[in-house]
Amino acid sequence: MAVYTEVPDDELAAFVKAYDIGEVVSFKGIAEGVENSNYLLATTKARFILTLYEKRVNRDDLPFFLGLLEHLSAKGLTCPQPVAGRDGEALRMLCGRPAALVTFLDGVSVRRPTARHCAELGRALAELHETGKGFALRRPNALSVSGWRPMAEAAKGRSQAVSPELDAIVAAELDHLEATFARLDLPKGVIHADLFPNNVFFLGDRLSGLIDFYFACDDAFAYDVAICLNAWCFEPDQSFNVTKGRALLSAYHATRPLEPDEVAALPTLARGAAIRFLLTRLVDWLDTPAGALVKKLDPLEYLKKLRFHQQANDATAFGWRP
Amino acid sequence: MAVYTEVPDDELAAFVKAYDIGEVVSFKGIAEGVENSNYLLATTKARFILTLYEKRVNRDDLPFFLGLLEHLSAKGLTCPQPVAGRDGEALRMLCGRPAALVTFLDGVSVRRPTARHCAELGRALAELHETGKGFALRRPNALSVSGWRPMAEAAKGRSQAVSPELDAIVAAELDHLEATFARLDLPKGVIHADLFPNNVFFLGDRLSGLIDFYFACDDAFAYDVAICLNAWCFEPDQSFNVTKGRALLSAYHATRPLEPDEVAALPTLARGAAIRFLLTRLVDWLDTPAGALVKKLDPLEYLKKLRFHQQANDATAFGWRP
C-alpha cells in the first residue's frame, strides 16, 4: 500500500505517447497493492491503472502475469486488461522500472462478505479456473508445501514474540502436511492464489472484477478454493460460517464441478492454506520494523483458522453437501 | 502522502447515503496531501475527493477552509468545491474523523514549470486574491514572522546534523526580519500560503485548478507572491530564473496591480518566505525518524534561495520591470 516511485509529469507524458490512449487528464498515486507503485491515470479516452514493478517482483515473472491477464480478459473474464502500446508491447520501462498499463475496473471491495458475496466469489473463482485453461505459460507456486519449512526455519526462535507455542505447532503441522498435502494429486491449472476480499470488486451484490494476479501460478484448483474458504468464510471472531462456506462451494461446483478427490482433500488443503498465510504473515511481522507505515497482518488469525481445519473430518465441515 | 484511516465499504455506503450523489462505483485511497487521508470516490454521477481530517489539522479551522473553498468556487475560481449533504452540511463525521467531500479537478501538476506555467500561476494567484475579497471568516497566519523564532529555537543545537553554520545564519536572518518583515504594512486578505507546483494543476500549458488550501490564512497578498517566487522560479541548481520571475510578476500585476510598497517589499518578503520553508523543513527533517516512508524535503534548498534573496537590492532582481 504505497507509491514508491514518483513519476514526474514530463516522463509520464513521454510514456503515454507510446500508446494510442489520448491525452493525460489526471494522474494520482493510489494506495493499492503491497509490492508495486500504482497510479490511477485518466486520459481523454479512458481510465487506466499504471503499475511500476518494484524490486520485490521478479521481472522474469512479468510476461506470465501480463500474458495471463490478456488471456483471461480476451476470454471474457473481468480482470485488468493490459494495454499494448503502438508497437504492440504491453511491458515497457518508466523511471527505470518495468511498467505496464491496464484497464481500470469499477467496483469496491467488501470488508465483511455476506453469503451472497461468497456465492459470487465461488462462481467467479470457478470461471477463472475454467478460463485459465489453454494459457500457455507456466509458473510454479513458490509458496506451496516445499516452501513452507524454509519460512518456518527463518522465523524459528523469533516467533516467541508472537506466541510461545507457535514454533512447536507449526513444526507438527508441517510434519503432517509434508505427509499428506505434498502427496495430493489433484486437477491443476492457473490459480489466483491470493483471492482475498480486497482483490475482488463488487457493485452492490454483484461481483464486478478480480484484481492483483501477482501470486497467480500453476497449482491445484481446489487449493485456490481452500484459500478462499480461509479468506472469505470466517467471522471476525474466527469462527467458521458454514452458510458462507456452503454458498462458496455450491456456486463453485455449479460452474466447475469438484471431483470426489478434490472434495476429500479440502480439509488438508485448508490446513495448507492456513499455514501458508500464517507463515508469510509471521515472517512479515518479524521483519517489519516497528513504526513502519505498512499495515501488519496478524499471523495468529491464521493459527485460529488452522485449529478449525484440524478438527474438520471432511468437507461437510465447510458446508459441502454431498 | 498517505492513507491513515481505512474506510470500510459499509461505512462508506452509509456516508454516501447522506448525499445526493448517486451510488458508489469505485473508491481508492490516494497519495495526496501530507496531513490527511484522501480518497478518490467515483459514483454513478461524478468523481469526488473524500478527505478525512487527521490529528494534525485543527478542527476549529475546518469551517474556514471549507467556507473559503465554497466562497472561491461560487465566485468562479477553479478549486475543489465542497459538496453539501441532503441536510446542507458539508462537514460531517466518518470513521471517527471530520470528513468532507469536494469535487474532483482534472489536471496534472508539473515538476519543472516553464515561464508559461509561471505566467498562468501569476494570473491565477492574483485571481485568488481578488476572489477572496468578501470572504467573511478570518484565520491568522501561524507560520509568519512571530512563529519563526520558536521554530528556530526548537531546532537549535540539532541543526548541526544538517549544516554546521545553520543556527548562526538563521539567528542573524531572524534578527533582520524581526526588524523589517515584521514592520511591513501591506494590503492583506486571503492568501493560499502554500501554492507550490504540486498544488497547481495544468492541462497542457493551461492552468486547470488550485488545490490544498490547508495553509490558507489572512496575510499580505505580496507575501503569497514571494512564496511563489521561491517555489516556482528557481532552477534545480537553485539559481533564480529571471524570465520565470518576470512572467509570474507581470501576469499577477496585469490582474491585480501591485502597489509600489508591495513591490518595494518583495526582497524582504522573499527572505521571509525562504526562512519559513527552511524552518518547517528543518523541523520536519529533524523530527522524522530515519526509514520512515515520508518524503523528507531538503531544508538547505531554502538556505540557497535565502542567499539569493539577501543579495537582491530591489524587485528587479526577481524580474520586476518598473
XYZ file of C-alpha atoms in Angstrom:
644
model
C 0.000 0.000 0.000
C 2.271 2.741 -1.186
C 3.711 4.739 -4.014
C 7.428 4.005 -4.061
C 8.382 5.666 -7.345
C 7.289 9.181 -8.198
C 6.565 9.682 -11.875
C 7.129 13.299 -12.988
C 4.681 14.823 -15.469
C 7.235 15.070 -18.281
C 8.238 11.398 -18.012
C 4.568 10.445 -17.866
C 3.770 12.481 -20.979
C 6.620 10.784 -22.880
C 5.423 7.353 -21.689
C 1.812 7.966 -22.701
C 2.931 8.998 -26.214
C 3.827 5.352 -26.823
C 0.117 4.482 -26.601
C -2.986 5.415 -28.533
C -4.917 6.394 -25.402
C -5.405 10.165 -25.767
C -4.021 12.931 -23.567
C -3.407 12.813 -19.811
C -6.250 14.405 -17.840
C -5.333 13.349 -14.327
C -2.793 11.184 -12.555
C -2.868 10.121 -8.909
C -0.774 7.729 -6.896
C -3.072 5.169 -5.302
C -2.728 3.113 -2.164
C -3.280 -0.282 -3.773
C -1.084 -3.329 -3.991
C 1.653 -4.047 -1.471
C 4.673 -4.530 -3.668
C 4.429 -2.042 -6.535
C 3.793 1.627 -7.316
C 0.320 2.158 -8.679
C -1.245 5.209 -10.313
C -4.730 5.955 -11.499
C -4.332 7.570 -14.927
C -7.269 9.274 -16.635
C -6.905 10.319 -20.259
C -9.247 11.971 -22.725
C -10.256 8.417 -23.762
C -10.467 6.243 -20.622
C -9.155 5.416 -17.169
C -6.215 3.094 -16.515
C -4.041 1.748 -13.737
C -0.329 2.319 -14.321
C 1.900 -0.081 -12.382
C 5.640 0.295 -11.894
C 7.117 -3.004 -10.768
C 9.382 -2.539 -7.778
C 12.249 -4.741 -6.610
C 10.294 -7.485 -4.863
C 8.667 -8.561 -8.120
C 10.774 -10.940 -10.195
C 10.971 -9.386 -13.666
C 11.056 -12.830 -15.259
C 7.511 -13.358 -13.957
C 6.058 -10.281 -15.679
C 5.356 -11.962 -19.047
C 3.403 -14.636 -17.132
C 1.314 -12.082 -15.191
C 0.594 -9.796 -18.144
C 0.066 -12.705 -20.531
C -2.399 -14.261 -18.083
C -4.417 -11.031 -17.779
C -4.505 -10.788 -21.575
C -5.595 -14.418 -21.891
C -8.315 -14.106 -19.250
C -9.759 -10.811 -20.469
C -9.698 -11.975 -24.099
C -11.875 -14.887 -22.947
C -14.315 -12.589 -21.187
C -13.233 -12.692 -17.549
C -13.468 -9.265 -15.895
C -9.921 -8.521 -14.812
C -7.468 -5.732 -15.628
C -6.625 -5.927 -19.322
C -3.071 -4.973 -20.319
C -2.970 -2.162 -22.854
C -0.399 -2.514 -25.620
C 1.500 0.482 -26.976
C 1.553 1.405 -30.647
C 4.407 -1.088 -31.026
C 2.291 -3.931 -29.665
C 4.239 -4.128 -26.392
C 2.367 -4.101 -23.053
C 5.517 -4.100 -20.910
C 7.915 -1.149 -21.136
C 10.174 0.942 -18.888
C 9.291 4.079 -16.898
C 11.525 5.811 -14.349
C 13.957 2.912 -14.575
C 11.360 0.287 -13.747
C 9.302 -2.178 -15.784
C 5.853 -0.661 -16.159
C 2.502 -1.616 -17.637
C -0.869 -0.001 -18.212
C -4.054 -1.965 -17.556
C -7.698 -1.011 -17.897
C -9.478 0.407 -14.852
C -12.156 -1.738 -13.188
C -15.139 -0.270 -11.401
C -16.185 -1.764 -8.103
C -15.449 -1.688 -4.395
C -14.025 -4.462 -2.220
C -16.137 -5.565 0.719
C -14.844 -5.744 4.268
C -17.456 -8.205 5.540
C -18.591 -10.521 2.756
C -22.097 -11.948 3.038
C -23.121 -15.418 1.860
C -24.317 -13.715 -1.333
C -20.814 -12.282 -1.886
C -19.313 -15.720 -1.171
C -21.542 -17.283 -3.821
C -20.483 -14.652 -6.348
C -16.865 -15.311 -5.428
C -17.262 -19.087 -5.788
C -18.721 -18.694 -9.267
C -16.015 -16.235 -10.347
C -13.251 -18.485 -8.992
C -14.590 -21.444 -10.986
C -14.832 -19.229 -14.092
C -11.240 -18.144 -13.543
C -10.119 -21.795 -13.351
C -12.058 -22.715 -16.494
C -10.906 -19.616 -18.367
C -7.259 -20.174 -17.464
C -7.249 -23.493 -19.318
C -5.310 -23.093 -22.548
C -2.985 -20.395 -21.202
C 0.427 -21.422 -22.467
C 2.828 -20.088 -19.813
C 3.628 -21.859 -16.555
C 4.680 -20.544 -13.162
C 5.304 -22.883 -10.230
C 3.850 -21.949 -6.843
C 6.864 -20.837 -4.808
C 4.696 -20.599 -1.690
C 3.440 -24.187 -1.648
C 4.363 -27.031 0.698
C 8.058 -27.240 -0.204
C 8.429 -23.527 0.565
C 6.799 -23.647 3.997
C 9.562 -25.376 6.010
C 12.226 -22.793 4.984
C 9.874 -19.972 6.035
C 9.245 -21.689 9.379
C 13.014 -22.098 9.862
C 13.535 -18.386 9.134
C 11.051 -17.474 11.882
C 12.172 -20.145 14.355
C 13.193 -18.852 17.769
C 11.920 -15.359 16.965
C 8.276 -16.445 16.824
C 8.122 -16.480 20.654
C 7.470 -12.753 20.358
C 4.189 -13.592 18.634
C 3.141 -16.703 20.566
C 5.180 -19.042 22.808
C 3.876 -22.317 21.332
C 3.950 -21.242 17.692
C 7.218 -22.973 16.711
C 6.031 -26.328 18.022
C 2.556 -26.063 16.478
C 3.970 -25.103 13.091
C 6.596 -27.859 13.161
C 3.983 -30.517 13.963
C 1.622 -29.205 11.297
C 4.392 -29.200 8.694
C 5.180 -32.837 9.575
C 1.528 -33.644 8.907
C 1.284 -31.609 5.679
C 4.527 -32.980 4.258
C 2.990 -36.442 4.634
C -0.454 -35.528 3.258
C -0.690 -32.232 1.333
C 2.581 -32.975 -0.511
C 1.198 -36.275 -1.798
C -2.047 -34.928 -3.238
C -2.504 -35.353 -6.955
C -5.409 -33.131 -7.971
C -6.527 -31.326 -11.149
C -4.214 -28.400 -11.742
C -4.121 -25.222 -13.748
C -3.846 -21.475 -13.307
C -4.895 -20.366 -9.811
C -5.097 -16.836 -8.367
C -3.610 -17.959 -5.033
C -4.399 -14.682 -3.227
C -8.091 -14.049 -3.848
C -8.819 -12.194 -0.618
C -11.789 -9.795 -0.376
C -9.534 -6.803 -1.123
C -8.780 -8.325 -4.538
C -12.420 -8.726 -5.545
C -14.629 -5.841 -6.623
C -18.389 -5.644 -6.259
C -21.020 -3.226 -7.463
C -23.761 -3.757 -4.926
C -24.093 -7.537 -4.510
C -22.731 -8.276 -7.969
C -19.089 -9.212 -8.467
C -17.581 -6.748 -10.959
C -13.985 -7.906 -11.289
C -10.900 -9.648 -9.949
C -7.548 -7.875 -9.493
C -3.975 -8.375 -8.258
C -2.815 -11.534 -10.009
C 0.778 -11.231 -8.757
C 0.660 -14.530 -6.864
C -1.023 -16.387 -9.746
C 0.668 -19.696 -10.562
C 0.043 -23.298 -11.537
C -1.371 -25.364 -8.737
C -4.374 -27.445 -7.699
C -7.686 -25.694 -8.407
C -9.063 -26.970 -5.111
C -6.180 -25.297 -3.258
C -7.478 -21.954 -4.587
C -10.907 -22.936 -3.218
C -9.309 -23.705 0.151
C -7.543 -20.305 0.189
C -10.924 -18.637 -0.387
C -12.605 -20.673 2.371
C -9.932 -19.280 4.695
C -10.178 -15.713 3.393
C -13.951 -15.332 2.967
C -15.857 -17.618 5.319
C -14.583 -16.878 8.818
C -16.288 -14.339 11.056
C -14.319 -11.603 12.839
C -14.111 -13.891 15.920
C -12.519 -16.583 13.680
C -15.497 -18.911 13.861
C -16.258 -20.587 10.536
C -19.564 -19.569 8.917
C -20.919 -22.750 7.337
C -23.581 -20.832 5.396
C -20.889 -18.794 3.657
C -18.793 -21.907 3.034
C -21.777 -23.683 1.507
C -22.556 -20.658 -0.689
C -18.965 -20.526 -1.942
C -18.636 -24.271 -2.570
C -22.065 -24.677 -4.187
C -21.550 -21.773 -6.565
C -18.088 -23.025 -7.472
C -19.343 -26.565 -8.010
C -22.211 -25.345 -10.215
C -19.695 -23.801 -12.630
C -16.752 -26.200 -12.320
C -17.858 -29.454 -10.653
C -15.451 -30.536 -7.929
C -14.194 -34.099 -8.342
C -14.552 -36.505 -5.402
C -10.819 -36.464 -4.609
C -10.843 -32.654 -4.600
C -13.704 -32.653 -2.114
C -11.966 -35.288 0.036
C -8.771 -33.201 0.084
C -10.450 -29.975 1.253
C -9.546 -30.304 4.957
C -5.881 -30.940 4.067
C -5.877 -28.102 1.510
C -7.496 -25.732 4.018
C -4.794 -26.612 6.586
C -2.131 -25.968 3.969
C -3.650 -22.620 3.015
C -3.833 -21.602 6.682
C -0.156 -22.483 7.228
C 0.880 -20.619 4.063
C -0.702 -17.342 5.219
C 0.304 -17.894 8.841
C 3.944 -18.239 7.755
C 4.114 -15.314 5.310
C 2.382 -13.089 7.843
C 4.714 -14.287 10.586
C 7.827 -13.546 8.506
C 6.460 -10.108 7.511
C 5.563 -9.445 11.147
C 9.049 -10.280 12.371
C 10.816 -8.471 9.513
C 8.801 -5.233 9.532
C 10.383 -2.605 11.788
C 8.127 -1.165 14.494
C 6.713 2.177 13.412
C 6.867 1.416 9.678
C 3.822 2.727 7.851
C 2.978 -0.717 6.493
C -0.075 -2.455 7.840
C 0.952 -5.644 9.618
C -1.454 -8.564 9.358
C -1.885 -10.749 12.411
C -0.375 -14.244 11.945
C -2.403 -15.587 14.879
C -5.620 -15.086 12.925
C -4.426 -17.998 10.790
C -3.464 -20.086 13.797
C -7.115 -19.937 14.873
C -8.250 -20.881 11.386
C -5.764 -23.753 11.310
C -7.210 -25.092 14.579
C -10.662 -25.155 12.984
C -9.387 -27.043 9.940
C -7.549 -29.560 12.139
C -10.958 -30.541 13.607
C -12.585 -30.936 10.177
C -13.162 -34.616 9.386
C -14.318 -33.950 5.865
C -15.634 -31.249 3.544
C -19.036 -31.119 5.261
C -17.304 -29.097 7.994
C -17.001 -26.306 5.390
C -20.623 -26.535 4.305
C -20.152 -29.019 1.471
C -23.311 -31.002 0.777
C -22.634 -34.337 -0.829
C 1.274 11.410 1.272
C -0.574 8.556 2.825
C -3.860 6.996 3.737
C -4.034 6.956 7.510
C -7.630 5.892 8.010
C -9.132 2.945 6.178
C -12.773 3.440 5.301
C -14.653 0.121 5.027
C -17.222 -0.273 2.260
C -20.182 -0.424 4.643
C -19.234 2.805 6.431
C -18.635 4.459 3.060
C -22.048 3.367 1.787
C -23.735 4.805 4.885
C -21.784 8.057 4.495
C -22.662 8.446 0.811
C -26.365 7.990 1.615
C -26.257 11.418 3.270
C -25.611 12.976 -0.153
C -27.494 13.159 -3.415
C -24.516 11.949 -5.468
C -25.631 8.544 -6.775
C -24.163 5.132 -5.983
C -20.516 4.290 -5.270
C -18.737 2.946 -8.361
C -15.139 2.979 -7.169
C -13.123 4.126 -4.180
C -9.339 4.349 -3.950
C -7.014 5.748 -1.334
C -4.777 8.316 -2.999
C -1.299 9.511 -2.146
C -2.135 13.203 -1.976
C -1.831 15.689 0.819
C 0.585 15.246 3.690
C -1.657 15.559 6.697
C -4.964 13.893 5.859
C -6.450 10.699 4.435
C -7.661 11.211 0.888
C -9.788 9.007 -1.327
C -10.884 9.282 -4.912
C -14.581 8.407 -4.937
C -16.408 7.772 -8.198
C -20.189 7.495 -8.153
C -22.791 6.957 -10.846
C -22.992 10.772 -11.073
C -19.456 12.213 -10.753
C -15.993 11.953 -9.211
C -15.078 13.412 -5.820
C -12.223 13.637 -3.363
C -13.148 12.441 0.121
C -10.919 13.833 2.853
C -10.767 12.583 6.430
C -9.068 15.167 8.620
C -6.397 13.598 10.793
C -4.996 14.825 14.089
C -2.580 17.471 12.813
C -5.422 19.545 11.396
C -7.079 21.829 13.940
C -10.798 21.065 13.747
C -11.637 24.675 14.549
C -10.026 25.640 11.229
C -12.255 23.394 9.102
C -15.138 25.874 8.729
C -12.591 28.419 7.443
C -11.092 26.008 4.877
C -14.403 24.619 3.609
C -16.082 28.046 3.703
C -13.213 29.509 1.689
C -13.463 26.790 -0.984
C -17.198 27.404 -1.200
C -16.687 31.160 -1.461
C -13.997 30.857 -4.144
C -15.787 28.297 -6.298
C -19.080 30.183 -6.037
C -17.226 33.148 -7.489
C -15.827 31.107 -10.366
C -12.325 30.185 -9.208
C -11.399 26.603 -10.161
C -10.729 24.895 -6.862
C -12.280 21.904 -5.101
C -15.907 22.718 -4.300
C -17.305 21.280 -1.064
C -20.370 19.133 -1.618
C -23.160 19.530 0.897
C -25.234 16.587 2.066
C -29.022 16.489 1.847
C -29.061 18.334 5.180
C -26.985 21.196 3.765
C -23.889 20.250 5.767
C -20.523 19.891 4.007
C -18.636 18.768 7.103
C -19.626 15.503 8.795
C -18.008 12.549 10.582
C -16.669 9.318 9.077
C -14.695 6.623 10.927
C -14.463 8.917 13.935
C -12.931 11.803 11.972
C -14.272 15.011 10.482
C -14.737 14.374 6.773
C -15.762 16.318 3.684
C -16.435 15.613 0.023
C -15.179 18.015 -2.629
C -15.474 17.951 -6.401
C -12.685 16.301 -8.390
C -10.434 18.544 -10.508
C -8.793 17.375 -13.691
C -5.178 18.284 -14.319
C -1.631 17.253 -13.552
C 0.968 19.124 -11.518
C 4.227 19.982 -13.275
C 7.627 19.107 -11.917
C 9.540 21.729 -13.904
C 7.389 24.773 -14.551
C 8.183 26.796 -17.648
C 7.828 30.592 -17.910
C 4.431 29.910 -19.484
C 3.372 27.930 -16.411
C 4.693 30.734 -14.172
C 2.579 33.280 -16.054
C -0.508 31.098 -15.641
C 0.300 30.763 -11.955
C 0.762 34.527 -11.523
C -2.611 35.231 -13.090
C -4.353 32.533 -11.003
C -2.758 33.812 -7.790
C -3.987 37.347 -8.481
C -7.466 35.963 -9.273
C -7.388 34.059 -5.997
C -6.515 37.252 -4.081
C -9.250 39.241 -5.843
C -11.804 36.445 -5.431
C -11.050 36.026 -1.736
C -12.169 39.579 -1.016
C -15.512 39.498 0.714
C -14.929 36.147 2.431
C -16.180 36.674 5.941
C -14.029 34.322 8.043
C -10.523 35.124 9.289
C -7.553 32.897 10.073
C -4.237 34.353 11.257
C -1.037 33.017 9.697
C 0.518 30.877 12.415
C 3.644 30.406 10.304
C 4.529 34.084 9.886
C 7.349 36.072 11.436
C 6.281 35.696 15.080
C 6.222 31.916 14.638
C 9.697 31.612 13.129
C 11.846 32.229 16.233
C 10.125 29.427 18.237
C 10.729 27.010 15.343
C 14.373 28.027 15.171
C 14.689 27.507 18.944
C 13.172 24.032 18.611
C 15.829 23.078 16.049
C 18.719 24.835 17.761
C 21.705 22.643 18.522
C 20.282 19.754 16.496
C 20.602 21.598 13.173
C 24.361 20.830 13.111
C 23.342 17.496 11.634
C 22.029 19.371 8.593
C 24.655 22.120 8.296
C 27.211 23.413 10.838
C 26.535 27.147 10.275
C 22.753 26.909 10.045
C 21.946 28.080 13.605
C 24.006 31.238 13.205
C 22.658 32.068 9.735
C 19.068 31.586 10.846
C 19.548 33.645 14.025
C 21.049 36.550 12.077
C 18.341 36.399 9.438
C 15.624 36.376 12.093
C 17.184 39.480 13.684
C 16.940 41.160 10.285
C 13.382 40.009 9.551
C 12.069 40.910 13.002
C 13.257 44.465 12.268
C 11.950 44.624 8.678
C 9.389 41.971 7.691
C 7.551 42.383 10.987
C 7.066 46.115 10.366
C 5.593 45.827 6.884
C 2.070 47.155 6.468
C 0.807 45.867 3.104
C -2.593 45.098 1.567
C -3.951 41.946 3.165
C -6.571 39.336 2.517
C -6.941 35.615 1.966
C -3.703 34.010 0.755
C -3.018 30.378 -0.186
C 0.373 30.397 1.571
C 1.497 27.047 0.094
C 0.988 27.357 -3.650
C 3.806 25.049 -4.717
C 3.742 23.337 -8.138
C 2.236 20.167 -6.605
C -0.830 22.219 -5.585
C -1.499 23.582 -9.073
C -2.999 21.518 -11.887
C -2.444 22.059 -15.584
C -3.943 20.563 -18.706
C -1.175 21.101 -21.214
C 0.043 24.688 -20.701
C -3.268 25.854 -19.277
C -3.805 26.091 -15.525
C -6.843 23.967 -14.642
C -7.167 24.381 -10.894
C -5.692 25.118 -7.458
C -5.839 22.620 -4.597
C -4.775 22.057 -0.975
C -5.888 25.219 0.833
C -4.965 23.886 4.280
C -2.419 26.639 4.924
C -4.717 29.382 3.648
C -4.927 32.358 6.019
C -5.088 36.147 6.189
C -1.820 37.793 5.322
C -0.193 40.180 2.863
C -1.034 39.374 -0.760
C 2.540 40.162 -1.769
C 3.808 37.545 0.706
C 1.905 34.921 -1.316
C 3.658 36.277 -4.425
C 7.012 35.941 -2.637
C 6.219 32.322 -1.669
C 5.515 31.574 -5.335
C 8.747 33.270 -6.479
C 10.542 30.857 -4.139
C 8.554 27.813 -5.193
C 8.301 28.337 -8.978
C 11.190 30.404 -10.285
C 14.363 28.653 -9.133
C 16.116 26.112 -11.322
C 17.146 22.677 -9.970
C 20.629 24.136 -9.220
C 18.911 26.865 -7.100
C 19.775 29.682 -9.494
C 16.930 32.171 -9.926
C 15.353 32.250 -13.400
C 14.555 35.922 -14.045
C 12.440 35.079 -17.101
C 10.143 32.949 -14.957
C 10.076 35.603 -12.233
C 9.136 38.268 -14.774
C 6.403 36.019 -16.249
C 4.932 35.417 -12.793
C 5.077 39.053 -11.646
C 3.803 40.525 -14.938
C 0.843 38.157 -15.123
C -0.002 38.815 -11.470
C 0.296 42.577 -11.930
C -1.928 42.513 -15.039
C -4.780 41.038 -12.964
C -4.164 42.635 -9.553
C -1.783 45.597 -9.887
C 0.951 45.528 -7.248
C 1.216 48.745 -5.241
C 4.607 50.484 -5.005
C 5.139 49.485 -1.372
C 4.342 45.842 -2.233
C 6.958 45.894 -4.976
C 9.480 47.553 -2.673
C 8.892 44.892 -0.021
C 9.460 41.913 -2.342
C 13.096 41.228 -1.316
C 12.123 41.235 2.367
C 9.035 39.106 1.707
C 11.092 36.640 -0.347
C 13.604 36.336 2.522
C 10.747 35.724 4.934
C 9.207 33.073 2.694
C 12.572 31.331 2.356
C 13.050 31.280 6.140
C 9.501 29.979 6.683
C 10.047 26.923 4.439
C 13.630 26.451 5.611
C 12.408 26.239 9.209
C 9.397 23.959 8.684
C 11.512 21.644 6.544
C 14.290 21.684 9.138
C 11.919 20.768 11.973
C 10.319 18.009 9.846
C 13.780 16.773 8.882
C 14.934 16.548 12.479
C 11.663 15.076 13.757
C 11.124 12.412 11.077
C 12.688 9.090 12.067
C 15.165 7.599 9.589
C 13.485 4.952 7.470
C 10.007 6.467 7.730
C 8.108 6.245 4.465
C 7.558 10.010 4.373
C 9.429 12.035 1.796
C 11.771 14.470 3.534
C 12.277 17.822 1.825
C 15.748 19.329 1.953
C 15.931 22.440 4.191
C 19.213 23.509 2.557
C 17.407 24.141 -0.729
C 15.869 27.135 1.041
C 19.180 28.255 2.502
C 20.446 28.663 -1.077
C 17.309 30.558 -2.036
C 17.669 32.773 1.029
C 21.221 33.656 -0.017
C 19.917 34.795 -3.406
C 17.261 36.990 -1.796
C 19.817 38.514 0.590
C 21.669 39.842 -2.490
C 18.513 41.325 -4.052
C 18.557 45.122 -3.818
C 15.056 45.528 -5.164
C 12.299 43.727 -7.085
C 14.164 43.934 -10.392
C 16.298 41.059 -9.102
C 13.148 38.892 -9.456
C 12.385 40.138 -12.973
C 10.102 43.022 -11.998
C 10.059 45.734 -14.655
C 9.141 49.129 -13.254
